[in-house]
Amino acid sequence: MHNSQFQSVIQALTACAASCDHCFDACLQEQDVKMMEGCIRLDRDCADICKLTASALARNSSEARSFLQACAEICKACGDECAKHAHMQHCQECAEACRRCEEACRSAVQA
Amino acid sequence: MHNSQFQSVIQALTACAASCDHCFDACLQEQDVKMMEGCIRLDRDCADICKLTASALARNSSEARSFLQACAEICKACGDECAKHAHMQHCQECAEACRRCEEACRSAVQA
Amino acid sequence: MHNSQFQSVIQALTACAASCDHCFDACLQEQDVKMMEGCIRLDRDCADICKLTASALARNSSEARSFLQACAEICKACGDECAKHAHMQHCQECAEACRRCEEACRSAVQA
Amino acid sequence: MHNSQFQSVIQALTACAASCDHCFDACLQEQDVKMMEGCIRLDRDCADICKLTASALARNSSEARSFLQACAEICKACGDECAKHAHMQHCQECAEACRRCEEACRSAVQA
């Protein structure tokens, strides 16, 4: 697997990490932070694994598959949680970024 | 799953990350660095995922299982590679730390 | 600078990261999460830089000084914030770990 | 400081991290890996702090200044090392990404 093949996955991972970091910040500014507990936790998990996976792909790691599988699972969990908050734009945007990233990771695993 | 249950896994993860970082440094000081290419790459992969997994466990992440599964796989790959360098103490120590960490991760997944 | 010289700093960094991750989890379980916003944010900043600095020291990075200086500043900020929550044990323990880590980092910079 | 003000810094940090990860991979594929030891080490230091700093900015961290200062110093060290390898395209590209990122970090500190 060569770096260039992963360019679009890396892009999805980077975008997802940025969305999760932004959502983390926005959730902590909400009036009812207690309600956002699950999002805050998963935003951190998801941003962390997305950045690690992007970095592993960028350096042609032999372990790309293991990173991608974990990343797909965690993106799914974060996207599902964010999707519950239908009236918050930051959560909806994050849910969408997570879905795209999950799909990109699953496609890359099968490639 | 509660933090205290994971204390021994966190310890194995932290020890493995430190061994991998030390092995990375020692491999780069070897005369024949080319021969150590696989170790250098896997030491980085393994240290990174071990630290991320330790942190996820320490904060009671709901995604512990995904982190642990990826971590077990990457510990196995790194341990196998390091084990090949039978005459290098840093590689033998790292291989041992990886094996212990892989086992700790697999036990925690089944718990 | 050799790995063994840094053993006690690495220990302080690892302990501080674990305290911050635990405090992050405990803050999110508090009834009044809004009041813990500052802690939650700084716990994440501090855990992240502590883990990165520990890893840089463990691999004998030439950039140890820059990592340590940033880490000392962020430990101070996190320790100050946690110290405000006098009735919460997780914050008091975290404040103490941050103080010890800040001091260890500052000593290592001057060494 | 608001997220949107940092968009261009985040972009420079993300591009620099990707260049460093790519350079790490390319250095390890060179015939004379021993000659690349400094690059390999600094590529890892630099990619790690760039990703951490980008994430801190994206979540509006109060500690942005400390992350940016460390990042600027480490980008300078990595850029200087890569610039020495004038006949290697991956090093020249990485040196350029490091320079741009160092400058972006220094500007952001003063903002």
PDB file of N, CA and C in Angstrom, chain A residues 16 19 32 39 43 47 61 63-64 69-70 73 90 98 100 104-106 109:
ATOM      1  N   CYS A  16     -12.253  14.495  10.248  1.00  0.00           N
ATOM      2  CA  CYS A  16     -13.020  13.941  11.363  1.00  0.00           C
ATOM      3  C   CYS A  16     -12.393  14.367  12.696  1.00  0.00           C
ATOM      4  N   SER A  19     -13.339  17.954  13.327  1.00  0.00           N
ATOM      5  CA  SER A  19     -14.756  18.049  13.724  1.00  0.00           C
ATOM      6  C   SER A  19     -14.956  17.608  15.170  1.00  0.00           C
ATOM      7  N   ASP A  32     -26.300  22.887  29.198  1.00  0.00           N
ATOM      8  CA  ASP A  32     -26.475  21.602  29.882  1.00  0.00           C
ATOM      9  C   ASP A  32     -25.324  20.662  29.502  1.00  0.00           C
ATOM     10  N   CYS A  39     -20.875  12.678  24.347  1.00  0.00           N
ATOM     11  CA  CYS A  39     -20.212  13.319  23.201  1.00  0.00           C
ATOM     12  C   CYS A  39     -18.795  13.745  23.565  1.00  0.00           C
ATOM     13  N   ASP A  43     -15.824  12.302  21.558  1.00  0.00           N
ATOM     14  CA  ASP A  43     -15.076  13.255  20.720  1.00  0.00           C
ATOM     15  C   ASP A  43     -13.577  13.123  20.972  1.00  0.00           C
ATOM     16  N   ALA A  47     -11.096  11.743  18.086  1.00  0.00           N
ATOM     17  CA  ALA A  47     -10.028  12.630  17.590  1.00  0.00           C
ATOM     18  C   ALA A  47      -8.671  11.960  17.759  1.00  0.00           C
ATOM     19  N   SER A  61       2.697   2.599   7.488  1.00  0.00           N
ATOM     20  CA  SER A  61       2.812   1.580   8.525  1.00  0.00           C
ATOM     21  C   SER A  61       2.281   0.224   8.062  1.00  0.00           C
ATOM     22  N   GLU A  63       1.015  -1.760   9.973  1.00  0.00           N
ATOM     23  CA  GLU A  63      -0.115  -2.041  10.869  1.00  0.00           C
ATOM     24  C   GLU A  63      -1.357  -1.225  10.544  1.00  0.00           C
ATOM     25  N   ALA A  64      -1.399  -0.664   9.340  1.00  0.00           N
ATOM     26  CA  ALA A  64      -2.513   0.188   8.933  1.00  0.00           C
ATOM     27  C   ALA A  64      -3.874  -0.464   9.213  1.00  0.00           C
ATOM     28  N   GLN A  69      -9.237  -0.526  11.582  1.00  0.00           N
ATOM     29  CA  GLN A  69     -10.373  -1.240  12.171  1.00  0.00           C
ATOM     30  C   GLN A  69     -10.826  -0.592  13.475  1.00  0.00           C
ATOM     31  N   ALA A  70      -9.866  -0.268  14.346  1.00  0.00           N
ATOM     32  CA  ALA A  70     -10.225   0.417  15.593  1.00  0.00           C
ATOM     33  C   ALA A  70     -10.871   1.765  15.288  1.00  0.00           C
ATOM     34  N   GLU A  73     -14.547   1.530  14.161  1.00  0.00           N
ATOM     35  CA  GLU A  73     -15.448   1.230  15.284  1.00  0.00           C
ATOM     36  C   GLU A  73     -15.705   2.477  16.141  1.00  0.00           C
ATOM     37  N   HIS A  90     -23.096  21.592  15.806  1.00  0.00           N
ATOM     38  CA  HIS A  90     -21.754  21.006  15.936  1.00  0.00           C
ATOM     39  C   HIS A  90     -21.824  19.480  16.017  1.00  0.00           C
ATOM     40  N   CYS A  98     -17.897  11.822  11.081  1.00  0.00           N
ATOM     41  CA  CYS A  98     -17.626  10.476  11.596  1.00  0.00           C
ATOM     42  C   CYS A  98     -18.110   9.404  10.626  1.00  0.00           C
ATOM     43  N   ARG A 100     -18.544   9.660   7.345  1.00  0.00           N
ATOM     44  CA  ARG A 100     -17.661   9.641   6.171  1.00  0.00           C
ATOM     45  C   ARG A 100     -16.344   8.964   6.489  1.00  0.00           C
ATOM     46  N   ALA A 104     -14.700   5.533   4.959  1.00  0.00           N
ATOM     47  CA  ALA A 104     -13.365   5.581   4.338  1.00  0.00           C
ATOM     48  C   ALA A 104     -12.444   4.533   4.967  1.00  0.00           C
ATOM     49  N   CYS A 105     -12.526   4.380   6.282  1.00  0.00           N
ATOM     50  CA  CYS A 105     -11.685   3.387   6.975  1.00  0.00           C
ATOM     51  C   CYS A 105     -12.064   1.969   6.563  1.00  0.00           C
ATOM     52  N   ARG A 106     -13.382   1.693   6.510  1.00  0.00           N
ATOM     53  CA  ARG A 106     -13.828   0.339   6.145  1.00  0.00           C
ATOM     54  C   ARG A 106     -13.433  -0.002   4.697  1.00  0.00           C
ATOM     55  N   VAL A 109      -9.706  -0.823   4.618  1.00  0.00           N
ATOM     56  CA  VAL A 109      -9.400  -2.140   5.185  1.00  0.00           C
ATOM     57  C   VAL A 109      -9.588  -3.229   4.124  1.00  0.00           C
TER      58      VAL A 109
END
